[in-house]
mmCIF file of C-alpha atoms in Angstrom:
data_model
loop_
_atom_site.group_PDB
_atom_site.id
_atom_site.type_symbol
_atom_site.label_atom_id
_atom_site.label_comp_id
_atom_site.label_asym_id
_atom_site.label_seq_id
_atom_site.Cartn_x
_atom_site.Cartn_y
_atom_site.Cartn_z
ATOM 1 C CA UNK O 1 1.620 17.678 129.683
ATOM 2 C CA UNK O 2 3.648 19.422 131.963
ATOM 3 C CA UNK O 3 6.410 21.723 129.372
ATOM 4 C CA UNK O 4 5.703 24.638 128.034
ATOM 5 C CA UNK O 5 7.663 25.861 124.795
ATOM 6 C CA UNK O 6 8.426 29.035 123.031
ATOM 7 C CA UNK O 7 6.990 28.537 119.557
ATOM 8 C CA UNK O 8 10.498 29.473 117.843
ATOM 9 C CA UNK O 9 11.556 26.640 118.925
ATOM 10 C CA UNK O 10 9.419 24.717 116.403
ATOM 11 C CA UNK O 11 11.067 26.865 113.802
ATOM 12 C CA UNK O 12 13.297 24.538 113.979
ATOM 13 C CA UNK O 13 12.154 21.451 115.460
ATOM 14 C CA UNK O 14 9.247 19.277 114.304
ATOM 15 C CA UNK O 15 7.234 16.667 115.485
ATOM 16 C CA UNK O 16 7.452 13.049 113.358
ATOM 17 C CA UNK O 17 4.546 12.112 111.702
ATOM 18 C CA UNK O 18 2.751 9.690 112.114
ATOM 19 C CA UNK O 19 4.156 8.496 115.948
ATOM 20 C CA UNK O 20 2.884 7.983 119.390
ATOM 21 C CA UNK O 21 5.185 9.306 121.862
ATOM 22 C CA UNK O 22 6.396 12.142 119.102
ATOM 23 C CA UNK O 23 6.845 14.640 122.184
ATOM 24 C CA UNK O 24 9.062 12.489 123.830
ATOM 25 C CA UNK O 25 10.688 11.983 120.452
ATOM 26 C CA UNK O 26 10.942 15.349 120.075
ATOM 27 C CA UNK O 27 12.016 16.557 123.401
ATOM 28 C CA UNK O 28 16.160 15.625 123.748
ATOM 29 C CA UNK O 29 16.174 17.859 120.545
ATOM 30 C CA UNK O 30 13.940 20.646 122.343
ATOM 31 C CA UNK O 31 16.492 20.271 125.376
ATOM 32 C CA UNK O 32 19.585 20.975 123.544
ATOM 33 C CA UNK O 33 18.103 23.353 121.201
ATOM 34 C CA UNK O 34 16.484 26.052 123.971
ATOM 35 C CA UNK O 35 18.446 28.900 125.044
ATOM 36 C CA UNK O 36 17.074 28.375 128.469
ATOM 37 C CA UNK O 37 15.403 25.707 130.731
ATOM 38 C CA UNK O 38 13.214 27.153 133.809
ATOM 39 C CA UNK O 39 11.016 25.010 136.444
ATOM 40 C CA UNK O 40 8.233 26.665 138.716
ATOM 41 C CA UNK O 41 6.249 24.773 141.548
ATOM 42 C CA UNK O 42 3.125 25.692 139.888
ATOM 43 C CA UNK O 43 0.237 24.092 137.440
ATOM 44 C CA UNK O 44 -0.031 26.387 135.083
ATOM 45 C CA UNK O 45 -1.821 23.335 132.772
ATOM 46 C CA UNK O 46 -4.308 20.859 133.203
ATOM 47 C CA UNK O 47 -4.675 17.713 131.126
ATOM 48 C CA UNK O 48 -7.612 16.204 129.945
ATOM 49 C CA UNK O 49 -7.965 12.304 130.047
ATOM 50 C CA UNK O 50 -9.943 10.688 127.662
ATOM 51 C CA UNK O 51 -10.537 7.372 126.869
ATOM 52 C CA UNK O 52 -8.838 5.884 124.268
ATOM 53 C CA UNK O 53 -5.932 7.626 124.908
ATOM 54 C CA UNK O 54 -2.410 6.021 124.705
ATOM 55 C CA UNK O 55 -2.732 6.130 128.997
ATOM 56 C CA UNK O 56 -5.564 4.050 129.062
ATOM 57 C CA UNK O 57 -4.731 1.581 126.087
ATOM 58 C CA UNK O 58 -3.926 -1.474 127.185
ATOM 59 C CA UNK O 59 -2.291 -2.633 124.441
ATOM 60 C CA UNK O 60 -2.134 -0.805 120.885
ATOM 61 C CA UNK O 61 0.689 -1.913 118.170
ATOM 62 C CA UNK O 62 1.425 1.031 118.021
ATOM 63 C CA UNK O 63 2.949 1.306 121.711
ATOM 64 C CA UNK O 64 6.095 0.022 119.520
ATOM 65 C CA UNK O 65 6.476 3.525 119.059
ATOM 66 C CA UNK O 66 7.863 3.550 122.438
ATOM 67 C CA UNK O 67 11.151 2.071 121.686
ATOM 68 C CA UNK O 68 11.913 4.352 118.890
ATOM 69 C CA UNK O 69 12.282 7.488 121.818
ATOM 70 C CA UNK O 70 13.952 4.545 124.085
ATOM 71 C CA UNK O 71 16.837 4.470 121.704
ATOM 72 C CA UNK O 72 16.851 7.780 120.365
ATOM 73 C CA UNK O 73 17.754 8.685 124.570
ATOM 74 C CA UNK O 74 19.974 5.616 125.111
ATOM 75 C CA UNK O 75 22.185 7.035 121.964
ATOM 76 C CA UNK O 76 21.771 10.454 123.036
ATOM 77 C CA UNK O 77 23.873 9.128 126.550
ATOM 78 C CA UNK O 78 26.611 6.796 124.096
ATOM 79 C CA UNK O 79 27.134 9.754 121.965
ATOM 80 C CA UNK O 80 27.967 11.953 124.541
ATOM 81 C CA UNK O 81 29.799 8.622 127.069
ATOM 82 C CA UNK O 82 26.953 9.774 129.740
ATOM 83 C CA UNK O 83 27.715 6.242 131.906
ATOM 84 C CA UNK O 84 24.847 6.859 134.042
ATOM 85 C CA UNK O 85 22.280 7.709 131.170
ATOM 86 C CA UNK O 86 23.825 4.618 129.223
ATOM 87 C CA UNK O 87 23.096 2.448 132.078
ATOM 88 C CA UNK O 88 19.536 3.810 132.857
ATOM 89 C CA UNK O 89 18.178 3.803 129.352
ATOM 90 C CA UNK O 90 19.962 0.490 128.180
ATOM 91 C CA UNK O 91 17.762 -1.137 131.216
ATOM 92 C CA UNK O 92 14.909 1.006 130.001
ATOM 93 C CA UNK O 93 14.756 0.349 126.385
ATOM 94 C CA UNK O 94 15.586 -3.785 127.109
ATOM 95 C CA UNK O 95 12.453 -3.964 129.665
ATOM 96 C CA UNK O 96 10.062 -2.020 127.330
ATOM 97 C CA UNK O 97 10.699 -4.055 124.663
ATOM 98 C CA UNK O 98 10.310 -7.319 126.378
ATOM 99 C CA UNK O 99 6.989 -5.647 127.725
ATOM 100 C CA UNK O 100 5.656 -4.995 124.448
ATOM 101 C CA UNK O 101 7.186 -8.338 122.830
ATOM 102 C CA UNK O 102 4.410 -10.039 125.506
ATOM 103 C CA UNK O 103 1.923 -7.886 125.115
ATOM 104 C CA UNK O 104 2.130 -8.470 121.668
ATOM 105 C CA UNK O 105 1.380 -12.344 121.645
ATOM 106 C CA UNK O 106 -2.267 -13.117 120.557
ATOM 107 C CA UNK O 107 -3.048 -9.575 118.734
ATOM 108 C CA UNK O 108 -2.239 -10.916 115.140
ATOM 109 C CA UNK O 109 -0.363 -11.249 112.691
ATOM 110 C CA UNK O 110 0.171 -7.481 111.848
ATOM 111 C CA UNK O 111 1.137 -7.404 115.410
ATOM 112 C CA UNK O 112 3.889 -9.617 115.370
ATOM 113 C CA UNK O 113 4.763 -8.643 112.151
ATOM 114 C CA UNK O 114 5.900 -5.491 114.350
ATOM 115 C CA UNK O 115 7.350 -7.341 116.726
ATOM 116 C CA UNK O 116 9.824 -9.181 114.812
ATOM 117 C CA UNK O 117 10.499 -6.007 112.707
ATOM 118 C CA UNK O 118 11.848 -4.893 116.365
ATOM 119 C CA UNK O 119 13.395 -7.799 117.418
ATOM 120 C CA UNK O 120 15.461 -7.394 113.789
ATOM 121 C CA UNK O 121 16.345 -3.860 114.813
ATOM 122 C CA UNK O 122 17.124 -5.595 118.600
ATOM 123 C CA UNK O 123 19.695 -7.727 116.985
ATOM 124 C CA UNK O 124 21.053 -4.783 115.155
ATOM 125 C CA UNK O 125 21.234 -2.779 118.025
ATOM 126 C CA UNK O 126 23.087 -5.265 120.193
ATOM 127 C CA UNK O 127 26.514 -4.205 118.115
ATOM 128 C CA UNK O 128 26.358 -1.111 119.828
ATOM 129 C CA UNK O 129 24.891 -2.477 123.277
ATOM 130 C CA UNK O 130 27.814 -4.980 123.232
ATOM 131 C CA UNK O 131 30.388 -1.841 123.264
ATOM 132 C CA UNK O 132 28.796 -0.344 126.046
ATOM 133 C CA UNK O 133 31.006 -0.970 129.576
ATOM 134 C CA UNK O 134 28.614 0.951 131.400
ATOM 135 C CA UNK O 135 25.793 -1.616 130.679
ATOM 136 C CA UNK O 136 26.199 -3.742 133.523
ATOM 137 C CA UNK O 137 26.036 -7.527 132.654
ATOM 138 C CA UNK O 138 23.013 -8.079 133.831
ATOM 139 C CA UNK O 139 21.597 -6.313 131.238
ATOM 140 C CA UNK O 140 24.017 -6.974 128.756
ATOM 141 C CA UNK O 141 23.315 -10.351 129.229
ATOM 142 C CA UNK O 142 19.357 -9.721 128.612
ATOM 143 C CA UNK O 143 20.067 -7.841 125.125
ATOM 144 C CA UNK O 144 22.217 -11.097 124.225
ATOM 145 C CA UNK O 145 19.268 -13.484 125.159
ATOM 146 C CA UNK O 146 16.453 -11.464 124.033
ATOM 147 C CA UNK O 147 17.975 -10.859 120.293
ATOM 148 C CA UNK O 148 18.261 -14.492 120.271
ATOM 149 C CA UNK O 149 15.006 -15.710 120.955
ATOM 150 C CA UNK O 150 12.631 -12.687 123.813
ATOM 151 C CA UNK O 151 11.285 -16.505 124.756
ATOM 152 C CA UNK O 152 13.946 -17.307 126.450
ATOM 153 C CA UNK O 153 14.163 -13.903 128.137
ATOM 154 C CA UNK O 154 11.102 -14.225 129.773
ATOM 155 C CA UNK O 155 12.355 -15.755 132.845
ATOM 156 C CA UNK O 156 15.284 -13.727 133.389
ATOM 157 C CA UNK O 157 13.295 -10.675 133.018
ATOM 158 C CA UNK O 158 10.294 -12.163 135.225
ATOM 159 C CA UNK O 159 13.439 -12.058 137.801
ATOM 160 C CA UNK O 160 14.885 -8.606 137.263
ATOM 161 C CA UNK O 161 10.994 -7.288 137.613
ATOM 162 C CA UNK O 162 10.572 -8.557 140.837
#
């Protein structure tokens, strides 16, 4: 953890239920909603690490949870015509969810039950994706091939990886 909050904050903010990732969920809402923003040099907080957390999972269906904050950001920048954020996240939210899709092979079929619950939201998504000039084409291009079959993807974002 490294942000500390004023608990008024959460008088009007809350963290989801039932998520992984809620903070970073949470924390575009935190950003806009504080009255002020200050950063010091120091650790003021340590973290504990213990096994079984999300850091040291290496794969849990519930890491989908990670694409729900990817998008939340990505149309936090389109809202707001943020080109660079747009750009950044669009990349972001397309690489984490062919890095889950993968990870996801072999785990099930609850597991891929997610999975193509998030490629339908993908495909969904791509309306708004396809709008996006600041996307380059790249990228672009790997939302078009990934809502139509993350198979195909594979290679092109083996490439992009590299």
């Amino acid at each position: 953890c490294n942000k500390l909050y004023s608990k008024e904050i959460f008088t009007i903010i809350r963290y989801p239920e039932g998520f992984w990732y809620e903070d970073k969920y949470v924390l575009l809402d935190i950003i806009c909603a504080a009255n002020a923003i200050a950063c010091i040099g120091d650790s003021l907080y340590y973290y504990y690490m213990r096994q079984g957390s999300i850091i040291h999972a290496a794969f849990n269906p519930k890491t989908f949870f990670r694409l729900n904050f990817k998008w939340k950001y990505l149309n936090f920048f389109i809202e707001r015509g943020h080109d660079e954020g747009i750009s950044s996240y669009a990349f972001e939210y397309i690489k984490d969810f062919l890095d889950i899709y993968y990870k996801s092979f072999g785990k099930g079929k609850d597991v891929r039950k997610t999975a193509k619950s998030y490629l339908r939201d993908l495909r969904k998504q791509l309306k708004i994706i396809r709008k996006q000039r600041s996307i380059c084409r790249l990228h672009r291009l790997m939302f078009e091939i990934c809502a139509i079959s993350p198979v195909l993807c594979y290679p092109l974002y083996r490439y992009v990886m590299k």
